[in-house]
Every structure is written in structure tokens, then in C-alpha cells.
JSON list of C-alpha atoms in Angstrom, two decimals:
[
{"chain": "B", "resi": 1, "resn": "MET", "atom": "CA", "xyz": [-12.99, 45.59, 109.08]},
{"chain": "B", "resi": 2, "resn": "THR", "atom": "CA", "xyz": [-9.92, 47.62, 110.28]},
{"chain": "B", "resi": 3, "resn": "ARG", "atom": "CA", "xyz": [-6.90, 47.95, 108.18]},
{"chain": "B", "resi": 4, "resn": "SER", "atom": "CA", "xyz": [-4.93, 45.65, 110.24]},
{"chain": "B", "resi": 5, "resn": "SER", "atom": "CA", "xyz": [-7.65, 43.01, 110.34]},
{"chain": "B", "resi": 6, "resn": "THR", "atom": "CA", "xyz": [-7.80, 43.15, 106.67]},
{"chain": "B", "resi": 7, "resn": "LEU", "atom": "CA", "xyz": [-3.83, 42.53, 106.36]},
{"chain": "B", "resi": 8, "resn": "CYS", "atom": "CA", "xyz": [-4.41, 39.56, 108.69]},
{"chain": "B", "resi": 9, "resn": "ALA", "atom": "CA", "xyz": [-7.10, 38.29, 106.55]},
{"chain": "B", "resi": 10, "resn": "ILE", "atom": "CA", "xyz": [-4.81, 38.58, 103.50]},
{"chain": "B", "resi": 11, "resn": "ALA", "atom": "CA", "xyz": [-1.75, 36.94, 105.13]},
{"chain": "B", "resi": 12, "resn": "VAL", "atom": "CA", "xyz": [-4.05, 34.04, 106.26]},
{"chain": "B", "resi": 13, "resn": "LEU", "atom": "CA", "xyz": [-5.34, 33.61, 102.63]},
{"chain": "B", "resi": 14, "resn": "THR", "atom": "CA", "xyz": [-1.75, 33.93, 101.43]},
{"chain": "B", "resi": 15, "resn": "LEU", "atom": "CA", "xyz": [-0.41, 31.24, 103.90]},
{"chain": "B", "resi": 16, "resn": "THR", "atom": "CA", "xyz": [-3.34, 28.88, 102.86]},
{"chain": "B", "resi": 17, "resn": "ALA", "atom": "CA", "xyz": [-2.93, 29.47, 99.15]},
{"chain": "B", "resi": 18, "resn": "THR", "atom": "CA", "xyz": [0.86, 28.93, 99.44]},
{"chain": "B", "resi": 19, "resn": "SER", "atom": "CA", "xyz": [0.43, 25.67, 101.43]},
{"chain": "B", "resi": 20, "resn": "MET", "atom": "CA", "xyz": [-2.18, 24.44, 99.09]},
{"chain": "B", "resi": 21, "resn": "SER", "atom": "CA", "xyz": [0.05, 25.15, 96.04]},
{"chain": "B", "resi": 22, "resn": "ALA", "atom": "CA", "xyz": [3.10, 23.49, 97.76]},
{"chain": "B", "resi": 23, "resn": "SER", "atom": "CA", "xyz": [1.00, 20.32, 98.38]},
{"chain": "B", "resi": 24, "resn": "ALA", "atom": "CA", "xyz": [-0.80, 20.00, 94.98]},
{"chain": "B", "resi": 25, "resn": "ASN", "atom": "CA", "xyz": [-0.92, 16.47, 93.84]},
{"chain": "B", "resi": 26, "resn": "ILE", "atom": "CA", "xyz": [0.85, 16.27, 90.46]},
{"chain": "B", "resi": 27, "resn": "LEU", "atom": "CA", "xyz": [-0.42, 12.59, 89.65]},
{"chain": "B", "resi": 28, "resn": "LEU", "atom": "CA", "xyz": [-3.08, 12.54, 86.80]},
{"chain": "B", "resi": 29, "resn": "ASN", "atom": "CA", "xyz": [-6.17, 10.63, 87.62]},
{"chain": "B", "resi": 30, "resn": "PRO", "atom": "CA", "xyz": [-4.84, 9.73, 91.10]},
{"chain": "B", "resi": 31, "resn": "GLY", "atom": "CA", "xyz": [-7.84, 7.79, 92.26]},
{"chain": "B", "resi": 32, "resn": "PHE", "atom": "CA", "xyz": [-8.36, 5.98, 88.96]},
{"chain": "B", "resi": 33, "resn": "GLU", "atom": "CA", "xyz": [-11.80, 7.61, 88.73]},
{"chain": "B", "resi": 34, "resn": "ASN", "atom": "CA", "xyz": [-11.60, 8.51, 85.04]},
{"chain": "B", "resi": 35, "resn": "GLY", "atom": "CA", "xyz": [-11.31, 5.86, 82.43]},
{"chain": "B", "resi": 36, "resn": "SER", "atom": "CA", "xyz": [-13.31, 3.59, 80.10]},
{"chain": "B", "resi": 37, "resn": "ALA", "atom": "CA", "xyz": [-14.35, 0.24, 81.60]},
{"chain": "B", "resi": 38, "resn": "ALA", "atom": "CA", "xyz": [-11.09, -1.54, 82.83]},
{"chain": "B", "resi": 39, "resn": "ASP", "atom": "CA", "xyz": [-8.75, 1.10, 81.36]},
{"chain": "B", "resi": 40, "resn": "ALA", "atom": "CA", "xyz": [-7.75, 4.06, 83.69]},
{"chain": "B", "resi": 41, "resn": "ASN", "atom": "CA", "xyz": [-6.92, 7.39, 81.99]},
{"chain": "B", "resi": 42, "resn": "ASP", "atom": "CA", "xyz": [-3.29, 8.57, 82.40]},
{"chain": "B", "resi": 43, "resn": "TRP", "atom": "CA", "xyz": [-2.05, 5.07, 83.50]},
{"chain": "B", "resi": 44, "resn": "ASN", "atom": "CA", "xyz": [-0.51, 2.33, 81.64]},
{"chain": "B", "resi": 45, "resn": "GLU", "atom": "CA", "xyz": [-1.69, -1.16, 82.65]},
{"chain": "B", "resi": 46, "resn": "VAL", "atom": "CA", "xyz": [0.49, -4.12, 81.93]},
{"chain": "B", "resi": 47, "resn": "SER", "atom": "CA", "xyz": [-0.81, -7.80, 82.36]},
{"chain": "B", "resi": 48, "resn": "GLY", "atom": "CA", "xyz": [0.74, -11.12, 82.18]},
{"chain": "B", "resi": 49, "resn": "PRO", "atom": "CA", "xyz": [-0.08, -14.51, 81.17]},
{"chain": "B", "resi": 50, "resn": "ALA", "atom": "CA", "xyz": [-1.91, -15.68, 84.48]},
{"chain": "B", "resi": 51, "resn": "GLY", "atom": "CA", "xyz": [-3.61, -12.68, 85.66]},
{"chain": "B", "resi": 52, "resn": "SER", "atom": "CA", "xyz": [-4.67, -9.05, 84.89]},
{"chain": "B", "resi": 53, "resn": "VAL", "atom": "CA", "xyz": [-4.21, -5.44, 85.60]},
{"chain": "B", "resi": 54, "resn": "THR", "atom": "CA", "xyz": [-7.33, -3.18, 85.56]},
{"chain": "B", "resi": 55, "resn": "ARG", "atom": "CA", "xyz": [-9.22, -0.29, 86.82]},
{"chain": "B", "resi": 56, "resn": "SER", "atom": "CA", "xyz": [-11.89, -1.98, 89.12]},
{"chain": "B", "resi": 57, "resn": "SER", "atom": "CA", "xyz": [-14.89, -0.94, 90.96]},
{"chain": "B", "resi": 58, "resn": "GLU", "atom": "CA", "xyz": [-14.53, -3.97, 93.15]},
{"chain": "B", "resi": 59, "resn": "GLN", "atom": "CA", "xyz": [-12.59, -2.60, 96.10]},
{"chain": "B", "resi": 60, "resn": "PRO", "atom": "CA", "xyz": [-12.08, 1.12, 96.05]},
{"chain": "B", "resi": 61, "resn": "ASN", "atom": "CA", "xyz": [-10.69, 2.90, 99.14]},
{"chain": "B", "resi": 62, "resn": "SER", "atom": "CA", "xyz": [-12.64, 6.07, 98.10]},
{"chain": "B", "resi": 63, "resn": "GLY", "atom": "CA", "xyz": [-14.65, 7.05, 95.23]},
{"chain": "B", "resi": 64, "resn": "SER", "atom": "CA", "xyz": [-15.71, 4.28, 92.78]},
{"chain": "B", "resi": 65, "resn": "PHE", "atom": "CA", "xyz": [-12.65, 2.80, 91.41]},
{"chain": "B", "resi": 66, "resn": "SER", "atom": "CA", "xyz": [-9.17, 1.60, 92.26]},
{"chain": "B", "resi": 67, "resn": "ALA", "atom": "CA", "xyz": [-6.17, -0.06, 90.49]},
{"chain": "B", "resi": 68, "resn": "ARG", "atom": "CA", "xyz": [-6.31, -3.81, 90.71]},
{"chain": "B", "resi": 69, "resn": "MET", "atom": "CA", "xyz": [-3.48, -6.14, 89.89]},
{"chain": "B", "resi": 70, "resn": "GLU", "atom": "CA", "xyz": [-4.44, -9.87, 90.01]},
{"chain": "B", "resi": 71, "resn": "ILE", "atom": "CA", "xyz": [-2.26, -12.95, 89.92]},
{"chain": "B", "resi": 72, "resn": "ASP", "atom": "CA", "xyz": [-4.09, -16.35, 89.54]},
{"chain": "B", "resi": 73, "resn": "HIS", "atom": "CA", "xyz": [-2.17, -19.45, 89.08]},
{"chain": "B", "resi": 74, "resn": "ILE", "atom": "CA", "xyz": [-5.09, -21.56, 90.17]},
{"chain": "B", "resi": 75, "resn": "SER", "atom": "CA", "xyz": [-7.49, -20.87, 87.25]},
{"chain": "B", "resi": 76, "resn": "ASN", "atom": "CA", "xyz": [-4.43, -20.61, 84.94]},
{"chain": "B", "resi": 77, "resn": "PRO", "atom": "CA", "xyz": [-0.96, -22.32, 84.28]},
{"chain": "B", "resi": 78, "resn": "ALA", "atom": "CA", "xyz": [1.66, -21.19, 86.57]},
{"chain": "B", "resi": 79, "resn": "ALA", "atom": "CA", "xyz": [3.98, -18.33, 84.79]},
{"chain": "B", "resi": 80, "resn": "GLY", "atom": "CA", "xyz": [6.45, -16.03, 86.21]},
{"chain": "B", "resi": 81, "resn": "ALA", "atom": "CA", "xyz": [5.25, -12.55, 85.34]},
{"chain": "B", "resi": 82, "resn": "ALA", "atom": "CA", "xyz": [4.94, -8.98, 86.30]},
{"chain": "B", "resi": 83, "resn": "TYR", "atom": "CA", "xyz": [1.62, -7.26, 86.54]},
{"chain": "B", "resi": 84, "resn": "PHE", "atom": "CA", "xyz": [1.75, -3.46, 86.94]},
{"chain": "B", "resi": 85, "resn": "ILE", "atom": "CA", "xyz": [0.14, -0.04, 86.50]},
{"chain": "B", "resi": 86, "resn": "GLU", "atom": "CA", "xyz": [2.34, 2.90, 85.93]},
{"chain": "B", "resi": 87, "resn": "GLN", "atom": "CA", "xyz": [2.23, 6.65, 85.18]},
{"chain": "B", "resi": 88, "resn": "SER", "atom": "CA", "xyz": [5.11, 8.59, 83.54]},
{"chain": "B", "resi": 89, "resn": "GLN", "atom": "CA", "xyz": [4.95, 12.36, 83.01]},
{"chain": "B", "resi": 90, "resn": "PRO", "atom": "CA", "xyz": [7.21, 14.46, 80.58]},
{"chain": "B", "resi": 91, "resn": "ALA", "atom": "CA", "xyz": [10.17, 16.74, 80.95]},
{"chain": "B", "resi": 92, "resn": "GLY", "atom": "CA", "xyz": [9.24, 19.45, 83.34]},
{"chain": "B", "resi": 93, "resn": "SER", "atom": "CA", "xyz": [6.63, 17.64, 85.28]},
{"chain": "B", "resi": 94, "resn": "ILE", "atom": "CA", "xyz": [9.06, 17.76, 88.48]},
{"chain": "B", "resi": 95, "resn": "ASP", "atom": "CA", "xyz": [11.62, 20.19, 89.75]},
{"chain": "B", "resi": 96, "resn": "ASN", "atom": "CA", "xyz": [14.72, 18.47, 91.03]},
{"chain": "B", "resi": 97, "resn": "SER", "atom": "CA", "xyz": [15.58, 21.50, 93.25]},
{"chain": "B", "resi": 98, "resn": "LYS", "atom": "CA", "xyz": [12.56, 20.41, 95.45]},
{"chain": "B", "resi": 99, "resn": "ASN", "atom": "CA", "xyz": [11.85, 17.32, 97.57]},
{"chain": "B", "resi": 100, "resn": "TYR", "atom": "CA", "xyz": [8.64, 15.36, 97.09]},
{"chain": "B", "resi": 101, "resn": "ASN", "atom": "CA", "xyz": [6.13, 13.17, 99.20]},
{"chain": "B", "resi": 102, "resn": "LEU", "atom": "CA", "xyz": [4.68, 10.22, 97.71]},
{"chain": "B", "resi": 103, "resn": "THR", "atom": "CA", "xyz": [1.42, 8.74, 99.47]},
{"chain": "B", "resi": 104, "resn": "PHE", "atom": "CA", "xyz": [-1.11, 6.29, 98.63]},
{"chain": "B", "resi": 105, "resn": "GLN", "atom": "CA", "xyz": [-3.61, 3.39, 99.89]},
{"chain": "B", "resi": 106, "resn": "ALA", "atom": "CA", "xyz": [-3.06, -0.20, 99.28]},
{"chain": "B", "resi": 107, "resn": "ARG", "atom": "CA", "xyz": [-4.45, -3.66, 100.41]},
{"chain": "B", "resi": 108, "resn": "SER", "atom": "CA", "xyz": [-4.09, -7.27, 99.25]},
{"chain": "B", "resi": 109, "resn": "ALA", "atom": "CA", "xyz": [-6.87, -9.84, 98.68]},
{"chain": "B", "resi": 110, "resn": "THR", "atom": "CA", "xyz": [-5.02, -12.30, 101.24]},
{"chain": "B", "resi": 111, "resn": "THR", "atom": "CA", "xyz": [-2.15, -12.45, 103.49]},
{"chain": "B", "resi": 112, "resn": "ASN", "atom": "CA", "xyz": [-0.74, -15.53, 101.78]},
{"chain": "B", "resi": 113, "resn": "PHE", "atom": "CA", "xyz": [2.20, -14.24, 99.73]},
{"chain": "B", "resi": 114, "resn": "ASP", "atom": "CA", "xyz": [3.78, -17.52, 98.70]},
{"chain": "B", "resi": 115, "resn": "GLY", "atom": "CA", "xyz": [5.55, -17.09, 95.42]},
{"chain": "B", "resi": 116, "resn": "ILE", "atom": "CA", "xyz": [4.46, -13.41, 95.23]},
{"chain": "B", "resi": 117, "resn": "ASP", "atom": "CA", "xyz": [5.85, -10.04, 95.84]},
{"chain": "B", "resi": 118, "resn": "MET", "atom": "CA", "xyz": [4.18, -6.74, 95.74]},
{"chain": "B", "resi": 119, "resn": "PHE", "atom": "CA", "xyz": [5.87, -3.20, 95.70]},
{"chain": "B", "resi": 120, "resn": "TYR", "atom": "CA", "xyz": [6.01, 0.30, 94.30]},
{"chain": "B", "resi": 121, "resn": "GLN", "atom": "CA", "xyz": [8.78, 2.01, 92.48]},
{"chain": "B", "resi": 122, "resn": "ILE", "atom": "CA", "xyz": [9.47, 5.58, 91.45]},
{"chain": "B", "resi": 123, "resn": "LEU", "atom": "CA", "xyz": [12.05, 6.34, 88.64]},
{"chain": "B", "resi": 124, "resn": "TRP", "atom": "CA", "xyz": [13.52, 9.89, 88.43]},
{"chain": "B", "resi": 125, "resn": "ILE", "atom": "CA", "xyz": [14.23, 10.42, 84.65]},
{"chain": "B", "resi": 126, "resn": "ASP", "atom": "CA", "xyz": [16.13, 13.12, 82.52]},
{"chain": "B", "resi": 127, "resn": "GLN", "atom": "CA", "xyz": [13.54, 13.01, 79.85]},
{"chain": "B", "resi": 128, "resn": "ASP", "atom": "CA", "xyz": [14.97, 15.89, 77.83]},
{"chain": "B", "resi": 129, "resn": "ALA", "atom": "CA", "xyz": [18.46, 14.53, 77.88]},
{"chain": "B", "resi": 130, "resn": "SER", "atom": "CA", "xyz": [19.86, 17.66, 79.09]},
{"chain": "B", "resi": 131, "resn": "ASP", "atom": "CA", "xyz": [22.04, 15.89, 81.60]},
{"chain": "B", "resi": 132, "resn": "GLY", "atom": "CA", "xyz": [22.72, 12.76, 79.50]},
{"chain": "B", "resi": 133, "resn": "GLY", "atom": "CA", "xyz": [19.24, 11.23, 79.58]},
{"chain": "B", "resi": 134, "resn": "GLY", "atom": "CA", "xyz": [18.07, 8.05, 81.35]},
{"chain": "B", "resi": 135, "resn": "VAL", "atom": "CA", "xyz": [17.32, 7.31, 84.93]},
{"chain": "B", "resi": 136, "resn": "LYS", "atom": "CA", "xyz": [18.91, 9.47, 87.41]},
{"chain": "B", "resi": 137, "resn": "GLY", "atom": "CA", "xyz": [17.86, 7.59, 90.51]},
{"chain": "B", "resi": 138, "resn": "GLU", "atom": "CA", "xyz": [15.19, 5.31, 91.81]},
{"chain": "B", "resi": 139, "resn": "SER", "atom": "CA", "xyz": [13.33, 3.84, 94.93]},
{"chain": "B", "resi": 140, "resn": "LEU", "atom": "CA", "xyz": [11.76, 0.42, 95.03]},
{"chain": "B", "resi": 141, "resn": "ILE", "atom": "CA", "xyz": [10.06, -0.38, 98.17]},
{"chain": "B", "resi": 142, "resn": "PRO", "atom": "CA", "xyz": [8.51, -3.82, 99.10]},
{"chain": "B", "resi": 143, "resn": "LEU", "atom": "CA", "xyz": [4.99, -3.62, 100.39]},
{"chain": "B", "resi": 144, "resn": "ILE", "atom": "CA", "xyz": [4.77, -6.98, 102.10]},
{"chain": "B", "resi": 145, "resn": "PRO", "atom": "CA", "xyz": [7.39, -6.32, 104.86]},
{"chain": "B", "resi": 146, "resn": "ALA", "atom": "CA", "xyz": [5.83, -2.91, 105.34]},
{"chain": "B", "resi": 147, "resn": "GLY", "atom": "CA", "xyz": [2.63, -4.61, 106.53]},
{"chain": "B", "resi": 148, "resn": "LEU", "atom": "CA", "xyz": [0.47, -5.02, 103.64]},
{"chain": "B", "resi": 149, "resn": "ASN", "atom": "CA", "xyz": [-2.82, -6.73, 104.65]},
{"chain": "B", "resi": 150, "resn": "THR", "atom": "CA", "xyz": [-6.38, -7.12, 103.60]},
{"chain": "B", "resi": 151, "resn": "THR", "atom": "CA", "xyz": [-7.46, -3.75, 104.84]},
{"chain": "B", "resi": 152, "resn": "TYR", "atom": "CA", "xyz": [-6.65, -0.55, 103.22]},
{"chain": "B", "resi": 153, "resn": "GLN", "atom": "CA", "xyz": [-3.86, 1.55, 104.86]},
{"chain": "B", "resi": 154, "resn": "PRO", "atom": "CA", "xyz": [-1.60, 4.44, 104.00]},
{"chain": "B", "resi": 155, "resn": "PHE", "atom": "CA", "xyz": [1.72, 3.95, 102.61]},
{"chain": "B", "resi": 156, "resn": "SER", "atom": "CA", "xyz": [4.33, 6.83, 102.04]},
{"chain": "B", "resi": 157, "resn": "LEU", "atom": "CA", "xyz": [7.76, 7.75, 100.93]},
{"chain": "B", "resi": 158, "resn": "LEU", "atom": "CA", "xyz": [8.55, 11.34, 102.32]},
{"chain": "B", "resi": 159, "resn": "ASP", "atom": "CA", "xyz": [10.83, 13.97, 101.76]},
{"chain": "B", "resi": 160, "resn": "ILE", "atom": "CA", "xyz": [12.26, 12.29, 98.74]},
{"chain": "B", "resi": 161, "resn": "ASN", "atom": "CA", "xyz": [15.41, 14.10, 97.43]},
{"chain": "B", "resi": 162, "resn": "VAL", "atom": "CA", "xyz": [15.04, 14.16, 93.55]},
{"chain": "B", "resi": 163, "resn": "PRO", "atom": "CA", "xyz": [18.50, 13.62, 91.88]},
{"chain": "B", "resi": 164, "resn": "ASP", "atom": "CA", "xyz": [20.29, 16.34, 89.97]},
{"chain": "B", "resi": 165, "resn": "GLY", "atom": "CA", "xyz": [19.45, 16.26, 86.35]},
{"chain": "B", "resi": 166, "resn": "ALA", "atom": "CA", "xyz": [15.90, 14.58, 86.73]},
{"chain": "B", "resi": 167, "resn": "ASP", "atom": "CA", "xyz": [13.14, 16.55, 84.97]},
{"chain": "B", "resi": 168, "resn": "ALA", "atom": "CA", "xyz": [10.44, 13.84, 84.99]},
{"chain": "B", "resi": 169, "resn": "PHE", "atom": "CA", "xyz": [9.28, 10.55, 86.73]},
{"chain": "B", "resi": 170, "resn": "LEU", "atom": "CA", "xyz": [7.86, 7.12, 86.25]},
{"chain": "B", "resi": 171, "resn": "LEU", "atom": "CA", "xyz": [5.68, 5.79, 89.25]},
{"chain": "B", "resi": 172, "resn": "ARG", "atom": "CA", "xyz": [4.80, 2.12, 89.22]},
{"chain": "B", "resi": 173, "resn": "PHE", "atom": "CA", "xyz": [2.67, -0.27, 91.46]},
{"chain": "B", "resi": 174, "resn": "GLN", "atom": "CA", "xyz": [3.56, -4.00, 91.02]},
{"chain": "B", "resi": 175, "resn": "ALA", "atom": "CA", "xyz": [2.50, -7.44, 91.78]},
{"chain": "B", "resi": 176, "resn": "SER", "atom": "CA", "xyz": [4.88, -10.20, 90.60]},
{"chain": "B", "resi": 177, "resn": "ALA", "atom": "CA", "xyz": [4.78, -14.02, 90.74]},
{"chain": "B", "resi": 178, "resn": "GLY", "atom": "CA", "xyz": [7.24, -16.80, 90.24]},
{"chain": "B", "resi": 179, "resn": "ALA", "atom": "CA", "xyz": [6.25, -19.88, 88.14]},
{"chain": "B", "resi": 180, "resn": "VAL", "atom": "CA", "xyz": [4.65, -21.37, 91.40]},
{"chain": "B", "resi": 181, "resn": "ALA", "atom": "CA", "xyz": [1.52, -23.44, 91.05]},
{"chain": "B", "resi": 182, "resn": "ASN", "atom": "CA", "xyz": [-1.69, -23.03, 92.95]},
{"chain": "B", "resi": 183, "resn": "ILE", "atom": "CA", "xyz": [-0.98, -19.44, 94.25]},
{"chain": "B", "resi": 184, "resn": "ALA", "atom": "CA", "xyz": [-3.29, -16.38, 93.87]},
{"chain": "B", "resi": 185, "resn": "ASN", "atom": "CA", "xyz": [-3.51, -12.81, 95.20]},
{"chain": "B", "resi": 186, "resn": "THR", "atom": "CA", "xyz": [-4.53, -9.30, 94.29]},
{"chain": "B", "resi": 187, "resn": "LEU", "atom": "CA", "xyz": [-3.04, -5.93, 95.00]},
{"chain": "B", "resi": 188, "resn": "TYR", "atom": "CA", "xyz": [-5.16, -3.04, 95.24]},
{"chain": "B", "resi": 189, "resn": "VAL", "atom": "CA", "xyz": [-3.94, 0.63, 95.20]},
{"chain": "B", "resi": 190, "resn": "ASP", "atom": "CA", "xyz": [-6.03, 3.91, 95.41]},
{"chain": "B", "resi": 191, "resn": "ASP", "atom": "CA", "xyz": [-5.75, 7.57, 96.18]},
{"chain": "B", "resi": 192, "resn": "ALA", "atom": "CA", "xyz": [-2.09, 8.06, 95.10]},
{"chain": "B", "resi": 193, "resn": "SER", "atom": "CA", "xyz": [-0.45, 11.43, 95.54]},
{"chain": "B", "resi": 194, "resn": "LEU", "atom": "CA", "xyz": [2.88, 12.84, 94.60]},
{"chain": "B", "resi": 195, "resn": "SER", "atom": "CA", "xyz": [3.40, 16.34, 95.78]},
{"chain": "B", "resi": 196, "resn": "VAL", "atom": "CA", "xyz": [6.10, 18.84, 96.65]},
{"chain": "B", "resi": 197, "resn": "VAL", "atom": "CA", "xyz": [7.15, 19.19, 100.11]},
{"chain": "B", "resi": 198, "resn": "PRO", "atom": "CA", "xyz": [6.06, 22.67, 101.54]},
{"chain": "B", "resi": 199, "resn": "GLU", "atom": "CA", "xyz": [9.14, 24.77, 102.01]},
{"chain": "B", "resi": 200, "resn": "PRO", "atom": "CA", "xyz": [9.62, 25.65, 105.87]},
{"chain": "B", "resi": 201, "resn": "ALA", "atom": "CA", "xyz": [11.21, 28.98, 105.13]},
{"chain": "B", "resi": 202, "resn": "SER", "atom": "CA", "xyz": [8.14, 30.26, 103.24]},
{"chain": "B", "resi": 203, "resn": "ALA", "atom": "CA", "xyz": [5.87, 29.18, 105.76]},
{"chain": "B", "resi": 204, "resn": "LEU", "atom": "CA", "xyz": [7.93, 30.44, 108.69]},
{"chain": "B", "resi": 205, "resn": "LEU", "atom": "CA", "xyz": [8.11, 33.92, 107.04]},
{"chain": "B", "resi": 206, "resn": "LEU", "atom": "CA", "xyz": [4.19, 34.18, 106.42]},
{"chain": "B", "resi": 207, "resn": "ALA", "atom": "CA", "xyz": [3.64, 32.91, 110.11]},
{"chain": "B", "resi": 208, "resn": "THR", "atom": "CA", "xyz": [5.98, 35.49, 111.43]},
{"chain": "B", "resi": 209, "resn": "THR", "atom": "CA", "xyz": [4.05, 38.23, 109.27]},
{"chain": "B", "resi": 210, "resn": "LEU", "atom": "CA", "xyz": [0.86, 37.08, 110.76]},
{"chain": "B", "resi": 211, "resn": "ILE", "atom": "CA", "xyz": [2.10, 37.25, 114.26]},
{"chain": "B", "resi": 212, "resn": "ALA", "atom": "CA", "xyz": [3.46, 40.81, 113.65]},
{"chain": "B", "resi": 213, "resn": "LEU", "atom": "CA", "xyz": [0.21, 42.07, 112.12]},
{"chain": "B", "resi": 214, "resn": "ARG", "atom": "CA", "xyz": [-1.93, 40.40, 114.92]},
{"chain": "B", "resi": 215, "resn": "ARG", "atom": "CA", "xyz": [0.34, 42.27, 117.51]},
{"chain": "B", "resi": 216, "resn": "ARG", "atom": "CA", "xyz": [-0.23, 45.58, 115.65]},
{"chain": "B", "resi": 217, "resn": "ALA", "atom": "CA", "xyz": [-4.06, 45.09, 115.62]},
{"chain": "B", "resi": 218, "resn": "ALA", "atom": "CA", "xyz": [-4.15, 44.14, 119.37]}
]
């Protein structure tokens, strides 16, 4: 291999490594594969009086498990409640100088959403109280108007501008119900990802280096 070819190979590897690093998923247990029975490691599951939130092998998009949020006012008395699974990480888990992409797969058990709402929410938090503490910003996105149905499909919130002062996050997937009798539905979520948006300047610099090296090798 010539010196120019070697430099080209190194540049390709550097570009690949930079891209992989920039797009690394910072969520823990993003596919809900790790856990004990109905409990998913690294996620907090909150159930209500007429349903349940579990790690389930019933309807995964990939792998063997997904998150499952069931509302059942047919087998149980009607009661208004929220059913959700969430993950929070400590101070330093995010960099507010960067933007982030959130993606995941979701489906519902039926398309009858009477009395039911389903959504995802991300809170950007000043966990170490270096900027006064508390929530610095949030996004709450309804899934039903976005086309949620009985087939898994991708949902995303891209190029999220993290608020100044935030150093941590809380991500939540939720199904909610009013006190409406004889309703039932289930939200399934799988393959979640929260990652830094690759910086175009770095990618452009490396691409320019690649072109120059290839011309030199020609």
C-alpha cells in the first residue's frame, strides 16, 4: 500500500469513527432487552389503577422485548390515570452546546382512541443546579395525530436545540386515560435512541481531506 493510500484509509477510518461517535445512542437499555421479568433495567415504570406498564415480550419491534403501556377499563373500573415508562440520567449526561436527535418505534393495540391519549415527552433539566436547577425546557408530542396505528412505525424529534443551563434529561413515553368506561388500548414502544446530531463542519473537513488525499494518490 502506498503512503497516499494509507493516508486515505486512515482518513476513511477517522471519518467513520467520528460519525459513529457523534451518533452514539446515550439511552441505556434502549430496546428494553435487559431486565427482570416485567421490569426493564434503567427505566422507571409507573402504572395506574386500571392498567399496567411492563417490559413485555408480547409485541417487540426487534429483539425479544418492548415497553408496554396498557389501559383497560373493560376488565377494571374506569379511572383517570397516566401509565408511563421513563428514563432520566444524571448531570453531565448531555451537552447543551450540541443538538440531539430522538427516534423510536411505536404502535398501538387498536386505532380506537376514545378517552385515551398517547404521547412522548423529553425534559431538559439542570440537575446539578448550576443554573438555578429545575426544568429548562421540554417537548411534549402527541402520537395519535402523528399517525400512530397498529403497525410499528418510526417517530422522531430531530435537531433538538437543548436549552442553556440543562445538563441532564428525562425521557417519557405515556398513555393516559380519562375516567371513561369500556375503553381499552395499549401503547408499545421499542428501539429508542437519543444521540448527538453530527456536526457538519467536522464531516466537511474530513471529506475535504479525503478528496485532497485521493487527488494526490491519483
